[in-house]
Amino acid sequence: MSGKNWFKAVTAFLLVLFLSSPSMAQTIRIAVASPFTGALAAYGDNVRAGVTLKVEEINAQGGINGQQIQVEWMDEQCEPREAATVSSRIAQNRNIVGVVGHLCSSAHLAALPTYLRQGVPVISPTATSVAISDQSKDRNGNTWAFRVVYRDDYQGEFLARYVNEVLELQNIAVFYENNDYGIGLKDAFVNKARELGLNIVGQEAYIKGASDFNPQLTRLRGSNPDGLFISGYYPEGALIAGQADNLGMKVAKFGADGFDNADYISLAGSSAENTYLTVPFLPDVAEGEAEAFLQNFRERFDREVDWMSANAYDAAGILLQAIAEAGADRAKIREYLASMNSPEKGYHGIAGLTYFNEKGDSLKPAFVKKVQDGQFVAAPIQLD
Amino acid sequence: MLEQQLINGLTLGMIYALIAVGYTMVYGVIQLINFAHGEIFMLAAFLAVTFITVFGLPLYVVIVLTMACCALIGVLLDIFAYRPLRQSPRLAALITAIGMSIFLQNLAMIIWGSRPRPFVQDALPSFLRTTAFSIGNANVSWMQLSIFVLASTLMLVLFFIINKTRVGTAMRALSQNRTGAALMGINVNRVISFTFALGSSMGAVAGIMVAIYYNTLYPTMGYVAGVKAFAAAVLGGIGSVPGAMIGGIVLGIAEALGAGYISSLYRDGIAYAVMIAVIIFRPSGILGKSTVEKV
């Protein structure tokens, strides 16, 4: 490099510093890490909607201490590999004080080591894997990772109780997707169901993207189940429900939050009727400011709200409250979040009260939806 | 339960067979594994749904129209992607085929979006989902029956075209010796185009039937179906049309029985294990002729 080029490089560097420093004083930056492209982009879009609504509200009220909030959207496509890259980019950008994300448990798990090592507070609106609980602390025992959603094992056990007490089913056939989510959920369900005296008549696994489930269903049909638990996501779930119907299986179908998508009903058609599913947020039974939120959401995005948007709205709300109370500093935000450890110190969001245990998990209730006349409605009986 | 599994497997096998004949015919004529064939199967499903929703055509018209469109797509694929590479090493054409597969998948994603969507239920006769007849404990639905009948008819037609018509004779001549066939006055490019058109229209019917049978279509659906059909073609002896049919049915039944009796997680594994076993013990496939490869 000649002397002239050196001069140019240094000038450019100083120029960047000069241009970026004033904006640091004017805005507070947070990152949202989710899939915004790729197969799960639709989910990422839900999270984006929730955070957008919250940030717009705060900014419209003048921001935090006169500073506007600016969001950096970080696309990780729900890929652990991408999530690892995105998390280091976030950690290195000292202007970013906290993260809402990640959406998928697998991506969240891949990103966590970076956040813990570099000290970045992170709140996931949607990651339900049990494994996250044991990876939320750094070496000094400080919790950096929090989440505003229940865990898979809670959800699985809740479903078993619901099936036993409300639906009063006896013989359950289980169909699960062979990944962290499907297996974790299934194991929790099966253990609790056995404990409650339910009869698990068969367990079958499938791989994501499979489309023919007739052989497995035929085998399950032989044991005369009255309930079919599908532990996975809605695209395969819809196929399973439809094929079970075609084989003449008269069973109640039930699943978890992976089913919560209107596409489930359009894909499964009439076979979707009488499907029950657990969700972390239910507009019909939401409390407090929820009505205003639902109204705003509809006006701003021209669609009905989903649980991911509701949780993202709350996750952003908690992070921004921490910034407002403790200041725009990563370590102080972490301390504030960790101190939200009892119902009294909790955050009252639209998805209910959120507070964290020492592993960063929140204790949130689950709600039950069912499919009736081609629509999701709140199940008539909810469990505590 | 065994009867039901056999029926499940036969339905699946019929579909594999219909896709596999496309692979095997193209291979027979120009020694190319057309990996984009699975994407034609996928495009057929989306085109059919589009024709129904946009133009409101009845199902049988849609099937014929989609077959014609896919035949055209197959021909265009050959003209633009493979014909310029006719004299190049085989590897170049193979890589182009994989490239076309990825291209068509993403094109479909841009046009129709990446979310899975259902087939148009209003376009289907309502009896399709009901049971046609029962054998013991096993039910055969009208849908399954339609797949058997339609697939068998198409294969008979295919058989007739290949063995009894002039263009079929030309195809067979080409597969034996391209230069010799050209010297005898056969228009080689025209016959290759016809082969692509024929294989693609068979794949198109399979695509529509799969979309109706499972009531779901998505841009990546061609990949797995394509790989399975390719396995079926290899199983039957690549290049042999009756072999592809038998290979498809054997693979479908092996999969259903494997998933039903051994473990559903191994279903793909079992399918491939059958294929590998055949290749080890009978390298040319079930009906393939054993020839010495001239490398």
XYZ file of C-alpha atoms in Angstrom:
679
model
C 0.000 0.000 0.000
C 1.413 3.384 -0.963
C 1.390 6.404 1.301
C -1.595 7.907 -0.456
C -3.714 4.813 0.132
C -2.794 4.797 3.794
C -3.974 8.356 4.040
C -7.278 7.429 2.353
C -7.810 4.454 4.624
C -7.171 6.431 7.785
C -9.420 9.273 6.614
C -12.200 6.805 5.784
C -11.796 5.155 9.179
C -11.975 8.480 10.995
C -14.936 9.496 8.861
C -16.803 6.342 9.859
C -16.021 6.938 13.522
C -17.081 10.560 13.234
C -20.342 9.669 11.466
C -21.293 6.819 13.734
C -20.574 8.381 17.106
C -23.313 11.062 17.098
C -25.956 8.464 16.156
C -24.857 6.427 19.162
C -25.946 9.237 21.394
C -29.307 9.615 19.683
C -30.523 6.042 19.387
C -30.553 2.873 21.418
C -30.013 -0.252 19.359
C -31.437 -3.688 19.967
C -31.164 -6.728 17.682
C -33.878 -9.163 16.656
C -32.449 -12.503 15.508
C -34.930 -14.748 13.689
C -35.464 -16.407 10.307
C -36.533 -13.672 7.877
C -35.800 -15.689 4.752
C -35.889 -19.418 4.061
C -38.444 -22.067 4.910
C -39.417 -20.587 8.285
C -39.587 -16.957 7.142
C -43.308 -16.859 7.914
C -42.542 -17.473 11.615
C -39.829 -14.801 11.613
C -42.346 -12.417 10.134
C -44.629 -12.953 13.141
C -41.803 -12.065 15.517
C -40.939 -9.012 13.449
C -44.549 -7.821 13.639
C -44.668 -8.100 17.447
C -41.372 -6.292 18.025
C -42.209 -3.616 15.461
C -45.453 -2.794 17.235
C -43.753 -2.458 20.637
C -40.852 -0.356 19.363
C -43.177 1.940 17.422
C -45.236 2.484 20.559
C -42.215 3.441 22.656
C -40.760 5.641 19.938
C -44.090 7.417 19.488
C -44.010 8.240 23.203
C -40.611 9.868 22.788
C -38.400 6.821 23.167
C -36.360 6.049 26.284
C -34.889 9.146 27.986
C -35.297 11.053 24.756
C -33.481 8.414 22.733
C -35.237 6.575 19.910
C -35.072 2.799 19.655
C -33.535 1.339 16.544
C -33.904 -2.349 15.663
C -31.275 -4.367 13.782
C -33.010 -7.298 12.044
C -30.609 -10.233 11.951
C -31.595 -13.068 9.622
C -30.393 -16.525 10.684
C -32.887 -18.650 8.690
C -33.359 -20.834 11.751
C -30.016 -22.465 10.910
C -27.687 -23.131 13.855
C -24.704 -22.341 11.608
C -26.129 -18.956 10.603
C -27.187 -18.242 14.178
C -23.599 -18.681 15.363
C -22.416 -16.108 12.810
C -25.209 -13.678 13.600
C -24.569 -13.904 17.340
C -20.905 -12.923 16.967
C -21.843 -10.019 14.732
C -24.250 -8.832 17.415
C -21.737 -9.324 20.206
C -19.038 -7.384 18.340
C -21.312 -4.444 17.625
C -21.018 -2.649 20.970
C -23.915 -0.335 20.039
C -26.373 -3.218 20.351
C -27.365 -3.534 23.991
C -29.710 -6.533 23.920
C -31.288 -9.190 21.725
C -34.813 -10.461 21.151
C -34.402 -13.976 19.749
C -33.776 -16.564 18.593
C -36.922 -18.078 17.237
C -35.908 -21.742 16.896
C -34.489 -23.661 19.823
C -31.696 -25.133 17.713
C -30.600 -21.689 16.505
C -30.891 -20.284 20.017
C -28.687 -23.055 21.409
C -26.059 -22.397 18.755
C -26.001 -18.664 19.518
C -25.982 -18.862 23.323
C -22.257 -19.606 23.896
C -21.320 -16.346 22.155
C -23.802 -14.294 24.141
C -22.614 -15.819 27.432
C -18.923 -15.346 26.630
C -19.296 -11.776 25.388
C -22.001 -10.741 27.832
C -25.057 -9.948 25.736
C -28.494 -10.179 27.358
C -30.937 -12.153 25.194
C -34.665 -12.899 25.501
C -36.242 -15.566 23.319
C -39.937 -15.175 22.596
C -40.430 -18.707 21.277
C -37.608 -21.199 22.002
C -39.121 -24.003 24.092
C -36.332 -26.614 24.275
C -35.493 -27.973 27.724
C -31.754 -27.938 26.921
C -31.700 -24.126 26.944
C -32.266 -23.998 30.720
C -28.817 -25.409 31.453
C -27.027 -23.141 28.999
C -28.236 -19.761 30.156
C -25.413 -19.004 32.630
C -21.850 -17.864 32.066
C -18.844 -19.195 34.027
C -19.478 -16.850 36.926
C -23.013 -18.096 37.336
C -24.672 -15.024 35.829
C -27.779 -15.664 33.746
C -27.726 -13.927 30.354
C -30.402 -15.842 28.467
C -34.096 -15.491 29.292
C -37.298 -16.617 27.635
C -40.927 -15.629 27.823
C -42.351 -18.980 26.756
C -42.925 -22.225 28.634
C -40.722 -25.289 28.150
C -41.533 -28.370 26.076
C -41.684 -30.618 29.108
C -44.274 -28.379 30.749
C -46.313 -28.333 27.557
C -46.118 -32.122 27.137
C -47.176 -32.782 30.713
C -49.961 -30.229 30.427
C -51.294 -31.971 27.315
C -51.277 -35.329 29.098
C -53.286 -33.843 31.936
C -55.720 -32.195 29.537
C -56.230 -35.388 27.563
C -56.840 -37.309 30.757
C -59.047 -34.861 32.660
C -60.945 -32.994 29.951
C -60.997 -35.164 26.831
C -61.101 -38.368 28.912
C -59.249 -40.467 26.367
C -57.901 -43.930 27.193
C -55.703 -45.340 24.449
C -53.263 -42.924 22.920
C -51.216 -43.452 19.778
C -48.166 -41.210 19.419
C -46.655 -39.863 16.220
C -43.519 -37.757 16.654
C -41.064 -35.865 14.492
C -37.550 -37.144 14.961
C -35.932 -33.897 16.178
C -35.289 -32.054 19.489
C -38.739 -30.516 19.581
C -40.742 -33.610 18.663
C -38.834 -35.991 20.929
C -38.695 -33.647 23.946
C -42.404 -32.997 23.768
C -43.267 -36.633 23.204
C -41.118 -37.884 26.108
C -42.670 -35.428 28.554
C -46.147 -36.358 27.363
C -45.619 -40.111 27.455
C -44.081 -40.110 30.947
C -46.880 -38.014 32.399
C -49.567 -39.984 30.542
C -48.257 -43.298 31.907
C -48.162 -41.790 35.386
C -51.819 -40.761 34.993
C -52.741 -44.300 33.938
C -53.298 -43.640 30.244
C -52.494 -46.406 27.827
C -49.872 -45.592 25.177
C -50.706 -48.085 22.455
C -47.969 -47.239 19.995
C -45.234 -44.769 19.130
C -44.140 -44.002 15.596
C -41.526 -41.552 14.367
C -41.267 -39.633 11.117
C -38.695 -37.420 9.452
C -39.334 -33.806 8.500
C -40.585 -33.480 4.943
C -42.095 -36.973 4.784
C -45.462 -37.113 3.063
C -46.678 -40.704 3.260
C -47.714 -41.845 6.735
C -50.085 -44.638 5.737
C -47.840 -47.558 6.802
C -47.304 -46.152 10.306
C -50.957 -45.160 10.689
C -52.063 -48.585 9.534
C -49.930 -50.103 12.264
C -51.317 -47.706 14.886
C -54.869 -48.371 13.720
C -54.456 -52.029 14.613
C -54.280 -51.153 18.306
C -57.577 -49.212 18.296
C -56.510 -45.863 19.787
C -59.091 -43.228 20.684
C -56.560 -40.392 20.684
C -53.710 -39.498 18.341
C -50.924 -37.280 19.669
C -48.921 -35.649 16.871
C -45.705 -34.211 18.281
C -44.414 -32.023 15.465
C -45.284 -29.167 13.120
C -48.400 -28.399 11.121
C -47.365 -29.351 7.539
C -46.765 -33.000 8.461
C -49.481 -32.839 11.127
C -52.077 -31.927 8.517
C -51.022 -34.870 6.348
C -51.183 -37.251 9.296
C -54.641 -36.031 10.290
C -55.904 -36.383 6.708
C -54.433 -39.828 6.148
C -55.730 -41.096 9.497
C -59.179 -39.970 8.405
C -58.836 -41.724 5.051
C -57.886 -44.941 6.816
C -61.071 -44.653 8.837
C -59.450 -43.901 12.201
C -62.021 -42.274 14.457
C -59.697 -40.526 16.871
C -59.350 -37.201 18.632
C -56.180 -35.504 17.398
C -54.031 -33.251 19.532
C -50.736 -31.447 19.267
C -48.785 -28.494 20.617
C -47.778 -24.982 19.541
C -46.093 -26.346 16.391
C -49.646 -26.827 15.063
C -50.723 -23.253 15.620
C -51.042 -22.084 12.040
C -54.129 -21.460 9.921
C -52.469 -23.513 7.172
C -53.036 -26.611 9.326
C -56.761 -26.263 8.753
C -56.512 -25.478 5.057
C -54.178 -28.449 4.453
C -56.069 -30.997 6.531
C -59.530 -29.789 5.482
C -62.375 -31.478 7.297
C -59.916 -33.891 8.926
C -58.726 -31.005 11.103
C -62.014 -30.912 13.013
C -61.664 -31.831 16.670
C -57.945 -31.210 16.837
C -56.811 -29.808 20.174
C -53.591 -27.875 20.647
C -51.745 -26.056 23.406
C -50.632 -22.463 22.851
C -48.878 -19.907 25.087
C -51.258 -17.087 24.143
C -54.975 -17.066 23.449
C -56.643 -13.793 22.433
C -60.013 -14.873 23.875
C -58.693 -15.228 27.407
C -55.937 -12.573 27.314
C -56.142 -9.946 30.044
C -55.454 -6.269 30.572
C -54.207 -4.236 27.637
C -54.682 -7.204 25.315
C -57.805 -5.752 23.695
C -55.973 -2.614 22.598
C -53.050 -4.711 21.408
C -55.279 -6.971 19.303
C -56.939 -3.939 17.782
C -53.608 -2.221 16.976
C -52.181 -5.394 15.549
C -55.124 -5.877 13.216
C -54.913 -2.293 11.997
C -51.165 -2.274 11.533
C -50.720 -5.710 9.885
C -54.162 -6.516 8.522
C -54.325 -10.021 10.010
C -55.185 -11.777 13.232
C -52.529 -11.919 15.919
C -50.656 -15.167 16.593
C -48.894 -16.299 19.751
C -45.403 -15.653 18.357
C -46.214 -11.985 17.740
C -47.743 -11.664 21.202
C -44.665 -13.192 22.843
C -42.297 -11.101 20.709
C -44.237 -7.987 21.730
C -43.762 -8.895 25.395
C -40.116 -9.891 24.982
C -39.352 -6.524 23.377
C -41.375 -4.826 26.127
C -39.307 -6.485 28.855
C -36.001 -5.649 27.180
C -37.014 -2.004 26.677
C -38.246 -1.715 30.267
C -34.869 -3.025 31.427
C -33.110 -0.433 29.276
C -35.352 2.340 30.617
C -34.807 1.314 34.242
C -31.172 0.213 34.235
C -29.695 2.174 31.339
C -28.430 1.202 27.907
C -25.660 -1.053 29.147
C -25.435 -4.791 28.546
C -24.342 -5.760 32.057
C -26.852 -3.515 33.790
C -29.687 -4.836 31.611
C -28.698 -8.377 32.529
C -28.727 -7.543 36.215
C -32.151 -5.977 35.914
C -33.598 -8.973 34.047
C -32.126 -11.406 36.572
C -33.748 -9.405 39.371
C -37.214 -10.021 37.860
C -37.404 -13.229 39.853
C -40.764 -13.092 41.626
C -44.372 -12.372 40.668
C -44.123 -8.966 42.396
C -41.139 -7.922 40.291
C -42.597 -9.474 37.138
C -43.669 -7.808 33.911
C -47.357 -7.535 33.097
C -47.536 -8.109 29.353
C -50.364 -9.005 27.045
C -49.479 -12.701 27.304
C -49.763 -12.559 31.087
C -47.310 -12.089 33.932
C -43.667 -12.852 33.170
C -40.911 -13.400 35.715
C -37.805 -15.539 35.495
C -36.323 -18.310 37.607
C -32.562 -18.496 38.073
C -32.175 -20.337 34.776
C -33.960 -17.613 32.878
C -37.122 -19.656 32.319
C -40.528 -18.110 32.858
C -43.481 -19.908 34.351
C -46.291 -19.280 31.929
C -49.584 -21.112 31.666
C -50.663 -22.973 28.535
C -54.010 -22.501 26.832
C -55.949 -24.924 24.684
C -57.413 -24.243 21.259
C -59.499 -26.562 19.137
C -60.554 -26.677 15.510
C -64.264 -26.235 15.065
C -66.110 -25.563 11.795
C -62.834 -24.861 10.016
C -61.534 -22.341 12.550
C -59.411 -22.192 15.668
C -61.523 -21.418 18.731
C -60.690 -21.462 22.427
C -61.471 -24.887 23.892
C -64.533 -24.678 26.176
C -62.575 -26.016 29.155
C -59.172 -24.598 30.135
C -56.915 -26.159 32.765
C -54.915 -24.260 35.378
C -52.790 -55.317 8.360
C -50.606 -56.969 5.726
C -53.248 -56.431 3.024
C -53.523 -52.747 3.921
C -49.746 -52.308 3.876
C -49.550 -53.974 0.480
C -52.217 -51.634 -0.857
C -50.427 -48.608 0.639
C -47.177 -49.782 -0.891
C -48.705 -50.511 -4.281
C -50.224 -47.011 -4.462
C -46.882 -45.462 -3.612
C -45.135 -47.815 -6.032
C -47.410 -46.911 -8.937
C -46.501 -43.256 -8.443
C -42.776 -44.018 -8.218
C -43.097 -46.101 -11.357
C -44.691 -43.264 -13.315
C -41.856 -40.905 -12.380
C -39.201 -43.578 -12.871
C -40.131 -44.249 -16.506
C -39.190 -40.626 -17.249
C -35.712 -41.138 -15.790
C -35.178 -44.427 -17.474
C -36.302 -43.385 -20.970
C -34.059 -40.312 -21.000
C -31.176 -42.414 -19.730
C -31.857 -45.088 -22.316
C -31.731 -42.603 -25.165
C -28.970 -40.144 -24.197
C -27.320 -41.745 -21.106
C -28.212 -38.740 -18.962
C -29.668 -38.872 -15.456
C -32.104 -35.981 -15.706
C -32.138 -34.812 -12.093
C -34.547 -31.993 -12.974
C -37.232 -34.605 -13.675
C -38.481 -34.420 -10.072
C -39.031 -30.689 -10.510
C -41.255 -31.301 -13.517
C -43.321 -33.529 -11.257
C -43.547 -30.620 -8.770
C -44.346 -28.025 -11.451
C -47.201 -30.236 -12.647
C -48.847 -30.095 -9.229
C -48.595 -26.287 -9.082
C -49.699 -25.832 -12.696
C -52.732 -28.042 -12.120
C -53.788 -26.034 -9.068
C -53.229 -22.781 -10.957
C -55.324 -23.946 -13.920
C -58.153 -24.903 -11.602
C -58.118 -21.734 -9.506
C -57.435 -19.237 -12.288
C -59.391 -20.704 -15.199
C -61.856 -22.899 -13.312
C -61.320 -25.849 -15.637
C -62.619 -29.317 -14.768
C -60.115 -31.861 -13.467
C -59.825 -34.106 -16.532
C -59.132 -31.091 -18.781
C -56.569 -29.871 -16.245
C -54.764 -33.219 -16.294
C -54.500 -33.223 -20.088
C -53.477 -29.560 -20.189
C -50.841 -30.047 -17.481
C -49.463 -33.079 -19.319
C -49.100 -30.928 -22.427
C -47.448 -28.071 -20.512
C -45.006 -30.397 -18.778
C -44.196 -32.121 -22.065
C -43.318 -28.679 -23.416
C -41.247 -27.821 -20.331
C -39.398 -31.122 -20.742
C -38.639 -30.349 -24.385
C -37.484 -26.814 -23.554
C -35.316 -28.192 -20.770
C -33.633 -30.473 -23.276
C -33.225 -27.774 -25.927
C -31.778 -25.116 -23.627
C -29.952 -27.087 -20.951
C -28.863 -30.402 -22.442
C -28.672 -30.066 -26.214
C -25.735 -27.608 -26.156
C -23.828 -30.159 -24.074
C -24.604 -33.178 -26.246
C -20.969 -33.608 -27.296
C -19.518 -32.684 -23.894
C -18.462 -35.191 -21.247
C -21.397 -36.780 -19.424
C -20.422 -35.123 -16.170
C -21.120 -31.650 -17.615
C -24.689 -32.596 -18.498
C -25.177 -34.225 -15.099
C -24.095 -31.073 -13.271
C -26.350 -29.006 -15.526
C -29.232 -31.303 -14.591
C -28.618 -30.700 -10.891
C -28.378 -26.966 -11.587
C -31.690 -26.997 -13.463
C -33.263 -28.867 -10.575
C -32.240 -26.140 -8.113
C -33.226 -23.414 -10.576
C -36.738 -24.788 -11.132
C -37.250 -25.318 -7.390
C -36.417 -21.694 -6.652
C -38.431 -20.452 -9.603
C -41.482 -22.223 -8.178
C -40.742 -20.698 -4.782
C -40.693 -17.208 -6.323
C -43.907 -17.766 -8.272
C -45.986 -19.675 -5.735
C -44.299 -18.979 -2.381
C -42.610 -21.431 -0.061
C -45.564 -22.407 2.121
C -47.232 -25.769 1.586
C -50.713 -25.420 0.138
C -53.672 -27.752 -0.236
C -55.101 -29.045 -3.489
C -58.333 -27.418 -4.630
C -60.938 -29.626 -2.977
C -63.875 -28.208 -4.961
C -62.387 -29.532 -8.185
C -62.421 -33.125 -6.942
C -65.336 -35.512 -7.089
C -66.452 -36.069 -3.508
C -66.418 -39.874 -3.677
C -62.618 -39.924 -4.106
C -61.998 -40.089 -0.358
C -64.539 -42.819 0.298
C -63.857 -46.533 0.335
C -64.277 -48.294 -2.991
C -64.124 -51.838 -1.643
C -62.552 -53.836 1.155
C -60.323 -56.883 1.104
C -60.454 -58.451 4.529
C -59.564 -55.631 6.916
C -58.054 -53.484 4.237
C -59.850 -50.590 2.595
C -59.126 -49.399 -0.908
C -60.261 -45.828 -1.465
C -61.525 -44.539 -4.795
C -58.456 -42.322 -4.859
C -56.152 -45.320 -4.608
C -58.201 -47.177 -7.195
C -57.967 -44.195 -9.546
C -54.197 -44.123 -9.117
C -53.946 -47.852 -9.996
C -56.195 -47.516 -13.025
C -54.726 -44.279 -14.339
C -51.116 -45.365 -13.821
C -51.690 -48.799 -15.380
C -53.450 -47.298 -18.393
C -50.674 -44.766 -18.931
C -48.051 -47.486 -18.739
C -49.906 -49.606 -21.268
C -50.077 -46.608 -23.582
C -46.368 -46.021 -23.044
C -45.665 -49.655 -23.825
C -47.650 -49.404 -27.018
C -45.851 -46.214 -28.101
C -42.418 -47.694 -27.506
C -43.041 -51.084 -29.085
C -45.561 -50.488 -31.828
C -45.038 -47.011 -33.260
C -42.402 -45.586 -35.604
C -41.179 -43.045 -33.079
C -40.934 -45.795 -30.483
C -38.854 -47.864 -32.846
C -36.668 -44.818 -33.389
C -36.249 -44.392 -29.627
C -35.175 -48.001 -29.283
C -32.803 -47.662 -32.191
C -31.282 -44.548 -30.635
C -30.753 -46.272 -27.336
C -28.819 -49.043 -29.072
C -26.588 -46.895 -31.209
C -27.052 -43.181 -31.693
C -24.620 -42.802 -34.584
C -26.001 -45.821 -36.357
C -29.548 -44.543 -35.928
C -28.570 -41.147 -37.310
C -26.941 -42.814 -40.323
C -30.211 -44.655 -40.971
C -31.965 -41.310 -41.356
C -33.466 -40.851 -37.892
C -33.747 -37.224 -36.785
C -31.911 -37.696 -33.513
C -32.836 -34.389 -31.862
C -36.487 -34.802 -32.674
C -36.585 -38.277 -31.149
C -34.781 -37.042 -28.007
C -37.291 -34.196 -27.681
C -40.113 -36.694 -28.017
C -38.556 -38.816 -25.258
C -38.407 -35.824 -22.929
C -42.010 -34.899 -23.756
C -43.243 -38.419 -23.111
C -41.373 -38.849 -19.813
C -42.371 -35.412 -18.573
C -46.051 -35.946 -19.281
C -45.950 -39.220 -17.312
C -44.234 -37.402 -14.434
C -46.889 -34.677 -14.669
C -49.697 -37.149 -14.016
C -47.757 -38.508 -11.032
C -47.355 -34.964 -9.680
C -51.068 -34.211 -9.904
C -51.989 -37.536 -8.319
C -49.571 -37.048 -5.436
C -50.918 -33.549 -4.825
C -54.478 -34.895 -4.711
C -53.625 -38.041 -2.730
C -51.797 -36.172 0.029
C -53.700 -32.920 -0.470
C -50.523 -30.885 -0.236
C -47.986 -29.355 -2.615
C -44.777 -27.447 -1.975
C -41.811 -26.321 -4.089
C -39.380 -28.910 -2.694
C -41.708 -31.900 -3.132
C -39.926 -32.966 -6.318
C -36.647 -33.675 -4.632
C -37.490 -36.714 -2.491
C -39.916 -38.097 -5.069
C -37.240 -37.676 -7.717
C -34.565 -39.443 -5.705
C -36.925 -42.329 -4.925
C -37.976 -42.657 -8.541
C -34.339 -42.597 -9.591
C -33.694 -45.413 -7.115
C -36.639 -47.284 -8.632
C -35.206 -46.835 -12.113
C -31.819 -48.143 -10.989
C -33.498 -51.005 -9.149
C -35.342 -52.100 -12.273
C -32.297 -51.646 -14.481
C -31.738 -48.130 -15.736
C -32.682 -47.783 -19.376
C -35.361 -50.455 -19.183
C -38.953 -49.194 -19.170
C -40.633 -52.333 -17.810
C -37.779 -52.455 -15.277
C -38.648 -48.955 -14.049
C -42.272 -49.983 -13.562
C -41.350 -53.098 -11.617
C -38.652 -51.204 -9.701
C -41.165 -48.535 -8.655
C -43.655 -51.074 -7.376
C -41.014 -53.146 -5.558
C -39.630 -50.000 -3.918
C -43.086 -48.770 -2.862
C -44.003 -52.091 -1.285
C -40.592 -52.495 0.386
C -41.008 -49.055 1.905
C -44.525 -49.683 3.184
C -43.629 -53.047 4.685
C -40.407 -51.700 6.155
C -42.160 -48.745 7.745
C -45.049 -50.904 8.923
C -43.120 -53.824 10.374
C -39.567 -52.734 11.134
C -39.347 -49.046 11.940
C -40.783 -45.970 10.331
C -37.509 -44.122 10.822
C -35.785 -46.590 8.535
C -38.310 -46.414 5.702
C -36.028 -44.462 3.379
C -33.104 -46.530 4.579
C -34.937 -49.742 3.766
C -35.801 -48.478 0.306
C -32.168 -47.698 -0.385
C -30.967 -50.918 1.217
C -33.136 -52.869 -1.233
C -31.638 -50.842 -4.056
C -28.078 -51.426 -2.878
C -28.701 -55.147 -2.421
C -29.974 -55.416 -5.981
C -27.001 -53.485 -7.315
C -24.564 -55.731 -5.437
C -26.116 -59.015 -6.487
C -27.446 -57.989 -9.869
C -25.547 -54.898 -10.987
C -27.693 -54.318 -14.052
C -30.929 -54.211 -12.042
C -33.885 -56.566 -12.164
C -34.558 -56.339 -15.899
C -31.449 -54.582 -17.151
C -29.141 -56.160 -19.686
C -25.655 -56.718 -18.389
C -23.226 -54.913 -20.644
C -19.564 -54.179 -20.304
C -19.052 -50.496 -19.592
C -16.670 -48.964 -22.093
C -14.677 -46.479 -20.105
